[in-house]
Short mmCIF file of C-alpha atoms and ligand atoms in Angstrom, two decimals:
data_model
loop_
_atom_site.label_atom_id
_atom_site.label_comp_id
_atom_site.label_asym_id
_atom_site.label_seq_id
_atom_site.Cartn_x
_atom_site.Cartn_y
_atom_site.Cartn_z
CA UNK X 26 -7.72 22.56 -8.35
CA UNK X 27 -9.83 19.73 -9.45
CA UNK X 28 -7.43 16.72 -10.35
CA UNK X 29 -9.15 13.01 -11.92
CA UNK X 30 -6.72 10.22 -9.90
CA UNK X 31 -6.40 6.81 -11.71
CA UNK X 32 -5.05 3.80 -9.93
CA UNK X 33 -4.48 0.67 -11.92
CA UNK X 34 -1.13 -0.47 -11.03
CA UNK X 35 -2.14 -3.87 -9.52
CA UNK X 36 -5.53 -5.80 -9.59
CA UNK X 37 -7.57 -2.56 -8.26
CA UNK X 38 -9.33 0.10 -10.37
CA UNK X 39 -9.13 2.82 -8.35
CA UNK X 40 -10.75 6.40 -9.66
CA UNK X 41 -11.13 9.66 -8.01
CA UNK X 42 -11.66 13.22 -8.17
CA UNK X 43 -9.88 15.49 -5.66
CA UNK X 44 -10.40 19.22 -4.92
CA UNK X 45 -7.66 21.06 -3.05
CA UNK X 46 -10.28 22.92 -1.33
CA UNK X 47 -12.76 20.19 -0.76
CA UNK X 48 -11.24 17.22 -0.57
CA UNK X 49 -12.28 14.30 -2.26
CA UNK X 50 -15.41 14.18 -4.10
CA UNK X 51 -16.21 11.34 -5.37
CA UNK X 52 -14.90 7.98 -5.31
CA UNK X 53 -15.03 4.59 -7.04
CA UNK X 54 -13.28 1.59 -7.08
CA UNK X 55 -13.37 -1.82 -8.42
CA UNK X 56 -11.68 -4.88 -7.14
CA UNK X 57 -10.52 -7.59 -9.45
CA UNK X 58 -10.29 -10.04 -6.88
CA UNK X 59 -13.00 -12.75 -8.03
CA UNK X 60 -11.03 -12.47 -11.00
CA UNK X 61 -8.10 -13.77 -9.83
CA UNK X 62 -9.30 -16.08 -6.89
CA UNK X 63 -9.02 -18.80 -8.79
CA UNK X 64 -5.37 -18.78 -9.87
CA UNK X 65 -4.52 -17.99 -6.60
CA UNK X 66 -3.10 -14.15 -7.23
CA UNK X 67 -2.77 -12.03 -9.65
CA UNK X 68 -2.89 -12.76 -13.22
CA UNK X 69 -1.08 -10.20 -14.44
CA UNK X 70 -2.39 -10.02 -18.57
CA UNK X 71 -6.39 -10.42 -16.99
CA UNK X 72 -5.23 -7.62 -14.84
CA UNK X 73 -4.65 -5.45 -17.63
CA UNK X 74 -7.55 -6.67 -19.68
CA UNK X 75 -10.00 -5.86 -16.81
CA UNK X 76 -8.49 -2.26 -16.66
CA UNK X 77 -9.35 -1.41 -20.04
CA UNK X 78 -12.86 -2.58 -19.46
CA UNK X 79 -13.67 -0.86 -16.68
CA UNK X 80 -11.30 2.49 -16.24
CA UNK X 81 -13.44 4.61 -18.50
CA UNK X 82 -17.03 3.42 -16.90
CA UNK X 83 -15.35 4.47 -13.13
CA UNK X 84 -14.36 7.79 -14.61
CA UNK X 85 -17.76 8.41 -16.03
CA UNK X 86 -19.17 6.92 -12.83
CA UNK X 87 -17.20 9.63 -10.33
CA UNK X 88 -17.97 12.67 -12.52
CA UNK X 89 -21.49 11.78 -12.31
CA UNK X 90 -21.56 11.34 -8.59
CA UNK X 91 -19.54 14.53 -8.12
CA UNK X 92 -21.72 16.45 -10.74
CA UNK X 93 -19.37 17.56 -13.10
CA UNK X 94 -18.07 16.84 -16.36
CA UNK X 95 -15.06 16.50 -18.16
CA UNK X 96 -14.45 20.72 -18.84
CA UNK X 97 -14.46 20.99 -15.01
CA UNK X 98 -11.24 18.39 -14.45
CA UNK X 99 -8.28 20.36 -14.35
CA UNK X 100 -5.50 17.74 -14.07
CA UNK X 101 -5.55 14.10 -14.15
CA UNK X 102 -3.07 11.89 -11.77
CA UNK X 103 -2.37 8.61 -12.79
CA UNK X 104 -0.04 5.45 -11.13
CA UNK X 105 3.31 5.77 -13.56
CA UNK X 106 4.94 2.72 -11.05
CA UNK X 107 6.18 0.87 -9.61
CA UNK X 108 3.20 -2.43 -10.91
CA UNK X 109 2.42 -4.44 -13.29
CA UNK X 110 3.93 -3.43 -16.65
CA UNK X 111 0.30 -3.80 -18.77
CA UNK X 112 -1.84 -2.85 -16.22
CA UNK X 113 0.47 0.74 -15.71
CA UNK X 114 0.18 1.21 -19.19
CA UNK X 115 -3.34 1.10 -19.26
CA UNK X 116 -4.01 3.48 -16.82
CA UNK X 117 -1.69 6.04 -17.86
CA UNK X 118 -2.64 5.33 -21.55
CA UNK X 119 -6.33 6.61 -20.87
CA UNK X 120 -5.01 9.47 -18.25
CA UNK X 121 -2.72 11.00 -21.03
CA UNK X 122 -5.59 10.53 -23.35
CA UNK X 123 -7.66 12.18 -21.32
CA UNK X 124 -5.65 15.15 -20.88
CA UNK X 125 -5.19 15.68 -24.60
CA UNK X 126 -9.21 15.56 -24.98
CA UNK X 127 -9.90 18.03 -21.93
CA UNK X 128 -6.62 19.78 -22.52
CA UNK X 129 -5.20 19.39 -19.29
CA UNK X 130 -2.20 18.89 -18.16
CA UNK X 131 -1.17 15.00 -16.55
CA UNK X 132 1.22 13.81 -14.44
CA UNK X 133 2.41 10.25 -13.59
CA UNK X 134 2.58 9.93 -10.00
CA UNK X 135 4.62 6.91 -8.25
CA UNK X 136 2.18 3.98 -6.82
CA UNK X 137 4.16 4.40 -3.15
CA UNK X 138 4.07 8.24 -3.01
CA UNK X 139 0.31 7.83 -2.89
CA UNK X 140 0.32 5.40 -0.25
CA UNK X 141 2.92 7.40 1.60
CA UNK X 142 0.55 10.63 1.15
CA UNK X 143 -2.63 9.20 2.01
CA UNK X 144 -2.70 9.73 5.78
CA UNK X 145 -2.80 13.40 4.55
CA UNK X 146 -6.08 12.77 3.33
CA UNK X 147 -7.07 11.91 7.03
CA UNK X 148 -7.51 14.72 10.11
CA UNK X 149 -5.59 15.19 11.47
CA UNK X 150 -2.54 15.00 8.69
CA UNK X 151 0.81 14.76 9.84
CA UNK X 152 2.63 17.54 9.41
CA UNK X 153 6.27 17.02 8.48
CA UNK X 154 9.08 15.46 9.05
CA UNK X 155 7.75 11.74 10.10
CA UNK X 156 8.88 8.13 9.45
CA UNK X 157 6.92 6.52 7.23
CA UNK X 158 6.14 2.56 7.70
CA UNK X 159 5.42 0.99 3.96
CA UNK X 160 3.91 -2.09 3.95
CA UNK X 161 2.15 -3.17 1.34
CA UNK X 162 1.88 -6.47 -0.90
CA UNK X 163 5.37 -5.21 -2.89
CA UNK X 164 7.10 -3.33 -0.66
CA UNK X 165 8.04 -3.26 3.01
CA UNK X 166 9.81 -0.14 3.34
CA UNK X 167 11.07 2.88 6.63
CA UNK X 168 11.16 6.04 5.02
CA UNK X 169 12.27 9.10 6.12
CA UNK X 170 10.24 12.10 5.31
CA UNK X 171 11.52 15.33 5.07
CA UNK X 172 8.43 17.13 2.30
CA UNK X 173 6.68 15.61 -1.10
CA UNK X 174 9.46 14.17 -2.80
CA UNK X 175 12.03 14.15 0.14
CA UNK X 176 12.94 10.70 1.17
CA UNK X 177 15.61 8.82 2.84
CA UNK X 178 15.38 5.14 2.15
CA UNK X 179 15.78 4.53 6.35
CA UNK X 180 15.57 0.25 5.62
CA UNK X 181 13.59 -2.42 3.46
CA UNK X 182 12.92 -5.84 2.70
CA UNK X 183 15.64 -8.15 1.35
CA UNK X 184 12.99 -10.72 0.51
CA UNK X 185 9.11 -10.82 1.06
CA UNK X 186 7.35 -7.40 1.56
CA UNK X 187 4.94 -8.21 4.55
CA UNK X 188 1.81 -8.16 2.72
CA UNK X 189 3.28 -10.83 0.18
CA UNK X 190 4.64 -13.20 3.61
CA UNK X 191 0.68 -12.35 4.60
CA UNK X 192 -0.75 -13.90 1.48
CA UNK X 193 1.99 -16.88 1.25
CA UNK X 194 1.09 -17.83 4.65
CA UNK X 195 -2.57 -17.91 3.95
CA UNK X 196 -1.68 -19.93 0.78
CA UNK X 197 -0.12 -22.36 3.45
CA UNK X 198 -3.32 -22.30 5.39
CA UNK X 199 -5.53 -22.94 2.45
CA UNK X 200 -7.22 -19.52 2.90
CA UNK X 201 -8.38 -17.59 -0.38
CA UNK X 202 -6.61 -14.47 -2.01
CA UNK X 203 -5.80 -11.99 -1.30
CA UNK X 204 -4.56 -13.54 2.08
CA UNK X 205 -3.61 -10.89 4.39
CA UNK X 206 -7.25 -10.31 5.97
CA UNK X 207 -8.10 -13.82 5.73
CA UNK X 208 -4.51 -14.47 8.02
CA UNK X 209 -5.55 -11.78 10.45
CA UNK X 210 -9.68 -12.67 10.77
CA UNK X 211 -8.32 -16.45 11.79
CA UNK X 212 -5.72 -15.13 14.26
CA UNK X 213 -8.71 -13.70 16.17
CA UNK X 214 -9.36 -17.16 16.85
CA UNK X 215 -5.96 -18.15 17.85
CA UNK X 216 -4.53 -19.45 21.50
CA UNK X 217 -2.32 -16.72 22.92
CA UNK X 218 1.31 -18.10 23.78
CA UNK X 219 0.62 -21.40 22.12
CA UNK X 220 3.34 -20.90 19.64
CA UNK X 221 5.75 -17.75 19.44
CA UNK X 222 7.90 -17.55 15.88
CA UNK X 223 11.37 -15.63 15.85
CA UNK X 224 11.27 -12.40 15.19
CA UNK X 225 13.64 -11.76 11.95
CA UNK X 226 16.77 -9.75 11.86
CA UNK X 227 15.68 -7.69 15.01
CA UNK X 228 18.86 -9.01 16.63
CA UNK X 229 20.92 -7.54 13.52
CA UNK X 230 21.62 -3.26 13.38
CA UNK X 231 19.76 -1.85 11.19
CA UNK X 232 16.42 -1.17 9.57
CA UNK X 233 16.25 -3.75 7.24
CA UNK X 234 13.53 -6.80 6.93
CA UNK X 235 13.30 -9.99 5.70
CA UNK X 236 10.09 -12.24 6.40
CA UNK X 237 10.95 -15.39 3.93
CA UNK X 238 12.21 -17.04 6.94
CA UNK X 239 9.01 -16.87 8.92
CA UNK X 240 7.47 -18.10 5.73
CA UNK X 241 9.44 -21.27 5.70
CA UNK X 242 8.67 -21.42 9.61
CA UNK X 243 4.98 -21.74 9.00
CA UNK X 244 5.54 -24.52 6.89
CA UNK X 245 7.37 -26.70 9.21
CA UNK X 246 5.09 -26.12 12.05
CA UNK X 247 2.00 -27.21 9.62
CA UNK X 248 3.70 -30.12 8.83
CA UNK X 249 4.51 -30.99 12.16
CA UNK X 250 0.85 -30.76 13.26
CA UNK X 251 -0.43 -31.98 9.96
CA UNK X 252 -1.34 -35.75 11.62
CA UNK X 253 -2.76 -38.51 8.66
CA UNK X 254 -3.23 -35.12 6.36
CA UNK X 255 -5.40 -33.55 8.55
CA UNK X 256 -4.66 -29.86 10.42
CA UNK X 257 -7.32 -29.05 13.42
CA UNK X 258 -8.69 -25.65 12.83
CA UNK X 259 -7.41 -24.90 16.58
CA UNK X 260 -3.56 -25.43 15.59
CA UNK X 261 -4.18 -23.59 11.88
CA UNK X 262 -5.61 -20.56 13.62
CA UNK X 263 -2.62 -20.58 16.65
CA UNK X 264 -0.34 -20.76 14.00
CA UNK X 265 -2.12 -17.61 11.85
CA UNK X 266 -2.02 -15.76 15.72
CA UNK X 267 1.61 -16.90 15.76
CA UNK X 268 2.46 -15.66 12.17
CA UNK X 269 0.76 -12.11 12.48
CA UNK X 270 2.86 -11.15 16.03
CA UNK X 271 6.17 -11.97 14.63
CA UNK X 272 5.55 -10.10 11.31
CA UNK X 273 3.85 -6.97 13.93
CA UNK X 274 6.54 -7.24 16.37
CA UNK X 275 9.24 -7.08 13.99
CA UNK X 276 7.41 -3.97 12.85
CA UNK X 277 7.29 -2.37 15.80
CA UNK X 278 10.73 -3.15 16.74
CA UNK X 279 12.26 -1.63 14.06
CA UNK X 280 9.54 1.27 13.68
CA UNK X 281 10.71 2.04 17.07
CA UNK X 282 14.43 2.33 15.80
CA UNK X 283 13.50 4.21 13.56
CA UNK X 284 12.55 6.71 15.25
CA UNK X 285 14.98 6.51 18.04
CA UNK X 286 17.83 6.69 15.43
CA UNK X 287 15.74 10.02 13.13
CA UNK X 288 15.44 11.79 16.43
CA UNK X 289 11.48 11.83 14.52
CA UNK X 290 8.23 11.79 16.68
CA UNK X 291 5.59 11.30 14.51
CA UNK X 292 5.20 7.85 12.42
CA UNK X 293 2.82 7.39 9.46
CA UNK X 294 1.73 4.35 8.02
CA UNK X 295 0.55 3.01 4.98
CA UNK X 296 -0.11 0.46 2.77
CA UNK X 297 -2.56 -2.61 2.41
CA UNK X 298 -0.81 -4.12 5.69
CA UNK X 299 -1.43 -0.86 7.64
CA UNK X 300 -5.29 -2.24 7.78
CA UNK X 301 -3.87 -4.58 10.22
CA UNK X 302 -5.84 -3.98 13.63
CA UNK X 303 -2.78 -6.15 15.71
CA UNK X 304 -0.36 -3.22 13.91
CA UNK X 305 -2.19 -0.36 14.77
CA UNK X 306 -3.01 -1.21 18.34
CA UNK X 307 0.84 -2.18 18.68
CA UNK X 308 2.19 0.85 17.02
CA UNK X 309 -0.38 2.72 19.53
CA UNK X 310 1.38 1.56 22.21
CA UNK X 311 5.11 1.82 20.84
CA UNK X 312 4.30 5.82 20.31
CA UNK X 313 3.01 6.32 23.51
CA UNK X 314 6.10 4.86 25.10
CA UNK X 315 8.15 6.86 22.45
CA UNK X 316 6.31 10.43 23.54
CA UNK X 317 5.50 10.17 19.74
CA UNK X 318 1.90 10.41 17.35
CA UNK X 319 0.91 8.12 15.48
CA UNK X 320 -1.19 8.31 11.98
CA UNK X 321 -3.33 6.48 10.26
CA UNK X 322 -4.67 6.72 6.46
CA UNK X 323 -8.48 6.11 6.92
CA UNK X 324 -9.54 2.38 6.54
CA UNK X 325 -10.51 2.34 2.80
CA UNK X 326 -7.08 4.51 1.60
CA UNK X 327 -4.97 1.39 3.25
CA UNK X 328 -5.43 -0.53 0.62
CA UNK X 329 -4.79 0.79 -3.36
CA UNK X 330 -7.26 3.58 -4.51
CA UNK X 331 -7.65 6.41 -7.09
CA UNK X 332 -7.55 9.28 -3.91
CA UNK X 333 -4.52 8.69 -2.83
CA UNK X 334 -3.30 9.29 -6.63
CA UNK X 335 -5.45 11.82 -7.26
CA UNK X 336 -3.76 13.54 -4.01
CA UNK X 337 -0.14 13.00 -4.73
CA UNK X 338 -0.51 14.02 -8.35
CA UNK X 339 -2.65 17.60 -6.99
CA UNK X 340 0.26 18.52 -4.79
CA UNK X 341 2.80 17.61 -7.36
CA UNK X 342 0.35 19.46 -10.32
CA UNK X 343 -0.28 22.79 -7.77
CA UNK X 344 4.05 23.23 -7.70
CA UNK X 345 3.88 23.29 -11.17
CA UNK X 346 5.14 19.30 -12.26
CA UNK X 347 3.82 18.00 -14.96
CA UNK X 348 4.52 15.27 -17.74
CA UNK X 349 6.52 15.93 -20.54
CA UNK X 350 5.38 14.39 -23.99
CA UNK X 351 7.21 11.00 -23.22
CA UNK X 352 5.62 8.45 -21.83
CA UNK X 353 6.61 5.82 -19.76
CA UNK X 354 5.20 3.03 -17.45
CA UNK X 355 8.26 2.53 -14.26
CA UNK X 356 7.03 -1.32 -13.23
CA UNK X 357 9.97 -0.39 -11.30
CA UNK X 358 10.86 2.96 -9.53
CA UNK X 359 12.76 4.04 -6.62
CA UNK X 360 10.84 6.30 -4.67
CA UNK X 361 14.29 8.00 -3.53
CA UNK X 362 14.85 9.71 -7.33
CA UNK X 363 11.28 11.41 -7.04
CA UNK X 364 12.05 15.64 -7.04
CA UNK X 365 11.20 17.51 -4.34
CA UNK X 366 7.58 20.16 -4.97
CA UNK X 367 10.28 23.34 -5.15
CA UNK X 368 12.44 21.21 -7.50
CA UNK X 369 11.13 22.18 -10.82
CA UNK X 370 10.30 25.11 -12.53
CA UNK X 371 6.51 25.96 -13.71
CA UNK X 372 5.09 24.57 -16.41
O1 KG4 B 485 -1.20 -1.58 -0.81
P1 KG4 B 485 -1.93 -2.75 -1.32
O2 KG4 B 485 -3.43 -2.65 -1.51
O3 KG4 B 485 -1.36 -3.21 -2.70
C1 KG4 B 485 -0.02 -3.10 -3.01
O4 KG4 B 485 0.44 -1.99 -3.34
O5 KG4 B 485 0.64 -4.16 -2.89
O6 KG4 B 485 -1.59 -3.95 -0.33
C2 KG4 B 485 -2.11 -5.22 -0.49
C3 KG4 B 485 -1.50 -6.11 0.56
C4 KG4 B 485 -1.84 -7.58 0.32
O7 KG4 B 485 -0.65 -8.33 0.46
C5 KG4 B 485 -2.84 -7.88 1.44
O8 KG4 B 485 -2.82 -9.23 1.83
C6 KG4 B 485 -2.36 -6.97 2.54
O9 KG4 B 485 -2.00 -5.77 1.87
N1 KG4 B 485 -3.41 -6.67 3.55
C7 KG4 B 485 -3.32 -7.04 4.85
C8 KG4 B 485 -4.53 -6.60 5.47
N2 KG4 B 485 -5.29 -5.98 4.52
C9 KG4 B 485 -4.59 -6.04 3.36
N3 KG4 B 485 -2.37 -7.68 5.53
C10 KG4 B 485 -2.58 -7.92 6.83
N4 KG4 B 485 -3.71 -7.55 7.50
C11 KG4 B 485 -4.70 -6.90 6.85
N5 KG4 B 485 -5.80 -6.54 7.52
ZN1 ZN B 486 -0.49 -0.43 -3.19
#
């Protein structure tokens, strides 16, 4: 089954066209962040606005590449939630349009299911159960994963999702949005053991985060080595270093909990903050003490995209799922009330 994915939830256009014998086929995506760099983050109505202009031209675009047209799509995927309210609707306004047009049937698919699902994409795929680690700029959530559309909420954030603590710091630091690789290219440059921030809430049960705290503990430290107004690039990168271990080792330490306490022995990550190279070569060495496997989406399905939609919504098409003829954007959605594939009868 050929199935059109279409990611606009945030300030990515994401479009692709999945095969469930072939894999993905073509790919395009378009980043709005010049856009936005100038406010800072995202501006949530020139989100939407920059959706509309260039959703249809990506669609055309990946047909073209994977030389096909329109009669040869057979279902079209689109991000339903949880995002920004506008930018949802446009996305799943043109998907459900396109359906009608090509006759296909649609299906909204939920913005962290896809990121959950895209180490699937990669080979090896996990197979299942795992944990899954959720970090992206929203959400900072341990999931346990029983199938598609079996999850147990395992822990979450209280406050700050790690990728939004990532881009506050590098607000703090004067470094440009979106700030998470910005934070970790300068903590390449940092002095090991110069400072070490607490780790939060690894000292309380449980599998919950919170990283607003760390936040605030960035600030004092610049302030305390802000001298006349000016930082030395030294301190701001030892600070960046310091920053990115405590958000990673709180990761690990509860990723390893996780596990422990599921009895599970594979872990999955995903999410923008799962490009982190200090996570991945951590969470390396946490499964190999663990006797467990870790996996990886591929580099580019990290961060948002239109394959990991297109992907979700396949599997979710191929059981039979579809939409009904309501529509709805979710700009929030808890990924625990998605059905399970054998849930639902046929279309
Ligand atoms: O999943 P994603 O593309 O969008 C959301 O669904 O939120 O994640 C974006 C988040 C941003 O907060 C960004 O700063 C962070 O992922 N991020 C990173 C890295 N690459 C992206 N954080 C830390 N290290 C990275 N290498
Ligand atoms: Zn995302």
């Amino acid at each position: 089954m050929k199935v059109l994915g279409i990611e606009t939830s945030c300030d990515e256009t994401g479009v692709a066209l999945y095969d469930s014998d072939r894999g993905v086929l073509a790919e395009a995506l378009y980043s709005q962040i010049a856009l936005h760099q100038r406010y800072g983050g995202v501006v949530p109505e020139l989100a939407s606005r920059d959706h509309l202009r260039k959703t249809l031209p990506l669609v055309r675009q990946v047909l073209a590449q994977a030389g096909v047209t329109g009669k040869d799509v057979q279902g079209i995927a689109y991000t339903a939630g949880p995002g920004l309210a506008g930018a949802l609707l446009v996305g799943g306004a043109i998907a459900r349009s396109l359906g009608m047009v090509w006759q296909v049937p649609t299906i909204g698919v939920h913005h962290m299911e896809g990121h959950l699902l895209a180490p699937l994409l990669a080979t090896p795929a996990p197979a299942f159960p795992f944990v899954a680690l959720l970090v992206s700029g929203g959400h900072t959530q341990l999931v346990a994963v029983a199938g598609i559309g079996e999850y147990q909420l395992l822990g979450e954030s209280l406050d700050d999702a790690a990728g939004e603590a990532f881009d506050k710091v590098a607000k703090l630091l004067a470094l440009p949005y979106p700030g998470g690789p910005e934070v970790a290219k300068l903590a390449e440059l940092g002095t090991p053991g110069r400072f070490v921030f607490p780790r939060p809430m690894v000292n309380r049960p449980g599998l919950d985060f919170s990283f607003s705290g760390l936040k605030t503990f960035v600030l004092t430290t610049l302030q305390q080595h802000t001298l006349q107004g000016v930082l030395d690039a030294q301190t701001r990168a030892d600070i960046a270093m310091a920053f990115e271990e405590a958000v990673v080792a709180t990761l690990v330490i509860k990723c390893r909990r996780a596990l422990q306490q599921t009895g599970l022995s594979r872990l999955v990550i995903a999410g923008g903050v799962s490009a982190n190279r200090r996570l991945r070569a951590e969470l390396a060495t946490l499964v190999a003490e663990e006797r467990a496997e870790l996996f990886c989406p591929p580099l580019q399905y990290c961060t948002d995209n239109g394959a990991m939609i297109a992907y979700a919504g396949c599997r979710r098409l191929l059981a039979g799922q579809a939409d009904d003829l309501a529509f709805h954007a979710r700009p929030r959605w808890s990924l625990e009330s998605l059905p399970p594939l054998a849930a639902t009868s046929p279309i």
